[in-house]
Amino acid sequence: MLIQGARGAGKRSLARSLHARSRRAAREFRVFSCRACSPLEVRRLFLGERHGDARGRQVRYQGLLEGIGEGTLYLDEVEQLDFDMQRILARVVAEGFFRPLGSATPVAFRGRLIFSTCSDTGSAFGETIHSELRAVIGSDAVARC
């Protein structure tokens, strides 16, 4: 789902309200600002990482997609992510799984993603992510909430 509206229009409040009225209400609601990190950091934060250390032990970092469990992850200003990361998130929405960095084993995504943007979706997003979104809520609807 994508919530589109101007800054200060109440997109985060609407996302929180949608979460509270869903079957996921008892689960976690987490906000992530897509302006927060570099593209490489964002990939690790979302996908997590699996790799061996110098002693041969498996190192596991749980990313946001796995860590949210069955809750809702709200991605504020998703247009700030590069198109590659948008494509990865579109695949998560479409296929229901992702692969942590350094791993060939898919991990099921059990949560819900809510995206928001201040931009026109035609210019801000790659076609891939926009085509996978099930619902787009425009700024008029946000203003009424």
mmCIF file of C-alpha atoms in Angstrom:
data_model
loop_
_atom_site.group_PDB
_atom_site.id
_atom_site.type_symbol
_atom_site.label_atom_id
_atom_site.label_comp_id
_atom_site.label_asym_id
_atom_site.label_seq_id
_atom_site.Cartn_x
_atom_site.Cartn_y
_atom_site.Cartn_z
ATOM 1 C CA MET A 1 0.000 0.000 0.000
ATOM 2 C CA LEU A 2 1.202 3.499 -0.825
ATOM 3 C CA ILE A 3 0.049 6.659 0.945
ATOM 4 C CA GLN A 4 0.719 9.752 -1.143
ATOM 5 C CA GLY A 5 0.454 13.283 0.238
ATOM 6 C CA ALA A 6 2.237 16.497 1.134
ATOM 7 C CA ARG A 7 4.567 16.788 4.126
ATOM 8 C CA GLY A 8 2.529 17.230 7.274
ATOM 9 C CA ALA A 9 -0.623 15.755 5.697
ATOM 10 C CA GLY A 10 -0.865 12.954 8.264
ATOM 11 C CA LYS A 11 0.499 10.015 6.273
ATOM 12 C CA ARG A 12 2.169 8.443 9.311
ATOM 13 C CA SER A 13 -1.005 8.826 11.394
ATOM 14 C CA LEU A 14 -3.042 7.205 8.634
ATOM 15 C CA ALA A 15 -0.573 4.306 8.413
ATOM 16 C CA ARG A 16 -0.715 3.836 12.190
ATOM 17 C CA SER A 17 -4.527 3.905 12.041
ATOM 18 C CA LEU A 18 -4.594 1.315 9.232
ATOM 19 C CA HIS A 19 -2.328 -0.904 11.330
ATOM 20 C CA ALA A 20 -4.475 -0.450 14.453
ATOM 21 C CA ARG A 21 -7.606 -1.492 12.546
ATOM 22 C CA SER A 22 -6.016 -4.534 10.921
ATOM 23 C CA ARG A 23 -5.590 -8.129 12.046
ATOM 24 C CA ARG A 24 -1.989 -7.112 12.833
ATOM 25 C CA ALA A 25 -3.029 -4.577 15.499
ATOM 26 C CA ALA A 26 -1.497 -6.601 18.349
ATOM 27 C CA ARG A 27 1.816 -6.802 16.471
ATOM 28 C CA GLU A 28 4.567 -4.212 16.186
ATOM 29 C CA PHE A 29 4.255 -1.027 14.106
ATOM 30 C CA ARG A 30 7.686 0.302 13.134
ATOM 31 C CA VAL A 31 8.560 3.485 11.218
ATOM 32 C CA PHE A 32 11.629 3.740 8.983
ATOM 33 C CA SER A 33 12.675 7.000 7.327
ATOM 34 C CA CYS A 34 14.087 6.159 3.907
ATOM 35 C CA ARG A 35 16.272 9.280 4.066
ATOM 36 C CA ALA A 36 18.243 7.742 6.928
ATOM 37 C CA CYS A 37 21.053 5.760 5.271
ATOM 38 C CA SER A 38 23.228 5.137 2.253
ATOM 39 C CA PRO A 39 22.064 2.526 -0.313
ATOM 40 C CA LEU A 40 24.427 -0.167 1.035
ATOM 41 C CA GLU A 41 23.380 0.467 4.647
ATOM 42 C CA VAL A 42 19.709 0.350 3.634
ATOM 43 C CA ARG A 43 20.135 -3.076 1.994
ATOM 44 C CA ARG A 44 21.738 -4.488 5.134
ATOM 45 C CA LEU A 45 19.129 -2.840 7.386
ATOM 46 C CA PHE A 46 16.211 -4.261 5.388
ATOM 47 C CA LEU A 47 17.539 -7.642 4.302
ATOM 48 C CA GLY A 48 19.876 -8.572 7.130
ATOM 49 C CA GLU A 49 23.107 -10.439 6.546
ATOM 50 C CA ARG A 50 24.561 -13.935 6.875
ATOM 51 C CA HIS A 51 28.282 -14.668 6.614
ATOM 52 C CA GLY A 52 31.070 -16.631 8.232
ATOM 53 C CA ASP A 53 33.548 -14.944 10.553
ATOM 54 C CA ALA A 54 37.321 -15.554 10.859
ATOM 55 C CA ARG A 55 36.710 -18.527 13.192
ATOM 56 C CA GLY A 56 34.252 -20.189 10.816
ATOM 57 C CA ARG A 57 31.185 -19.308 12.867
ATOM 58 C CA GLN A 58 28.036 -18.187 11.102
ATOM 59 C CA VAL A 59 27.271 -14.511 11.789
ATOM 60 C CA ARG A 60 23.619 -13.536 11.481
ATOM 61 C CA TYR A 61 22.258 -9.991 11.456
ATOM 62 C CA GLN A 62 18.455 -9.821 11.414
ATOM 63 C CA GLY A 63 17.151 -7.053 9.155
ATOM 64 C CA LEU A 64 13.936 -5.060 9.405
ATOM 65 C CA LEU A 65 11.992 -7.354 7.055
ATOM 66 C CA GLU A 66 12.603 -10.368 9.271
ATOM 67 C CA GLY A 67 12.541 -8.448 12.543
ATOM 68 C CA ILE A 68 9.068 -6.996 12.011
ATOM 69 C CA GLY A 69 7.605 -10.506 12.214
ATOM 70 C CA GLU A 70 3.878 -10.275 11.511
ATOM 71 C CA GLY A 71 3.752 -6.557 12.236
ATOM 72 C CA THR A 72 3.696 -3.511 9.968
ATOM 73 C CA LEU A 73 6.746 -1.705 8.638
ATOM 74 C CA TYR A 74 5.959 1.856 7.535
ATOM 75 C CA LEU A 75 8.495 3.236 5.037
ATOM 76 C CA ASP A 76 8.377 7.025 5.059
ATOM 77 C CA GLU A 77 9.488 8.815 1.861
ATOM 78 C CA VAL A 78 10.124 5.588 -0.042
ATOM 79 C CA GLU A 79 11.041 7.640 -3.116
ATOM 80 C CA GLN A 80 14.371 8.363 -1.362
ATOM 81 C CA LEU A 81 15.435 4.732 -1.859
ATOM 82 C CA ASP A 82 17.368 3.948 -5.020
ATOM 83 C CA PHE A 83 15.515 2.048 -7.758
ATOM 84 C CA ASP A 84 17.396 -1.181 -6.970
ATOM 85 C CA MET A 85 16.111 -1.171 -3.389
ATOM 86 C CA GLN A 86 12.622 -0.275 -4.625
ATOM 87 C CA ARG A 87 12.848 -3.281 -6.952
ATOM 88 C CA ILE A 88 13.870 -5.533 -4.037
ATOM 89 C CA LEU A 89 10.898 -4.314 -1.978
ATOM 90 C CA ALA A 90 8.551 -4.833 -4.945
ATOM 91 C CA ARG A 91 9.773 -8.419 -5.137
ATOM 92 C CA VAL A 92 9.125 -8.877 -1.408
ATOM 93 C CA VAL A 93 5.547 -7.627 -1.916
ATOM 94 C CA ALA A 94 4.999 -9.829 -4.987
ATOM 95 C CA GLU A 95 6.718 -13.030 -3.854
ATOM 96 C CA GLY A 96 6.522 -12.915 -0.060
ATOM 97 C CA PHE A 97 10.185 -13.659 0.585
ATOM 98 C CA PHE A 98 13.663 -12.095 0.465
ATOM 99 C CA ARG A 99 17.284 -13.200 0.676
ATOM 100 C CA PRO A 100 19.579 -11.746 3.351
ATOM 101 C CA LEU A 101 22.906 -10.422 2.080
ATOM 102 C CA GLY A 102 25.405 -13.267 1.766
ATOM 103 C CA SER A 103 22.714 -15.961 1.784
ATOM 104 C CA ALA A 104 21.201 -18.082 -0.969
ATOM 105 C CA THR A 105 18.374 -19.230 1.300
ATOM 106 C CA PRO A 106 15.090 -17.313 1.015
ATOM 107 C CA VAL A 107 13.363 -16.053 4.167
ATOM 108 C CA ALA A 108 9.570 -15.693 4.260
ATOM 109 C CA PHE A 109 8.250 -12.171 4.796
ATOM 110 C CA ARG A 110 5.273 -12.381 7.163
ATOM 111 C CA GLY A 111 4.710 -8.683 7.786
ATOM 112 C CA ARG A 112 2.984 -5.834 6.010
ATOM 113 C CA LEU A 113 4.671 -2.963 4.199
ATOM 114 C CA ILE A 114 3.075 0.472 4.012
ATOM 115 C CA PHE A 115 4.941 2.999 1.867
ATOM 116 C CA SER A 116 4.514 6.771 1.844
ATOM 117 C CA THR A 117 5.676 9.493 -0.503
ATOM 118 C CA CYS A 118 5.470 13.246 -0.893
ATOM 119 C CA SER A 119 6.201 12.934 -4.619
ATOM 120 C CA ASP A 120 4.248 12.190 -7.741
ATOM 121 C CA THR A 121 4.511 8.410 -8.075
ATOM 122 C CA GLY A 122 5.028 8.575 -11.821
ATOM 123 C CA SER A 123 8.316 10.422 -11.489
ATOM 124 C CA ALA A 124 9.569 9.165 -8.141
ATOM 125 C CA PHE A 125 9.242 5.418 -8.510
ATOM 126 C CA GLY A 126 10.453 2.714 -10.773
ATOM 127 C CA GLU A 127 7.615 0.984 -12.606
ATOM 128 C CA THR A 128 8.346 -2.249 -10.751
ATOM 129 C CA ILE A 129 7.419 -1.098 -7.255
ATOM 130 C CA HIS A 130 4.469 0.987 -8.405
ATOM 131 C CA SER A 131 2.950 -1.951 -10.301
ATOM 132 C CA GLU A 132 3.186 -4.232 -7.234
ATOM 133 C CA LEU A 133 1.350 -1.910 -4.855
ATOM 134 C CA ARG A 134 -2.153 -3.123 -4.147
ATOM 135 C CA ALA A 135 -3.591 0.240 -3.142
ATOM 136 C CA VAL A 136 -2.635 3.888 -3.472
ATOM 137 C CA ILE A 137 -4.213 6.410 -1.116
ATOM 138 C CA GLY A 138 -4.014 9.958 -2.482
ATOM 139 C CA SER A 139 -3.514 13.234 -0.667
ATOM 140 C CA ASP A 140 -7.246 14.047 -0.640
ATOM 141 C CA ALA A 141 -7.956 10.932 1.414
ATOM 142 C CA VAL A 142 -5.054 11.707 3.750
ATOM 143 C CA ALA A 143 -6.360 15.236 4.341
ATOM 144 C CA ARG A 144 -9.790 13.864 5.362
ATOM 145 C CA CYS A 145 -8.298 11.660 8.107
#
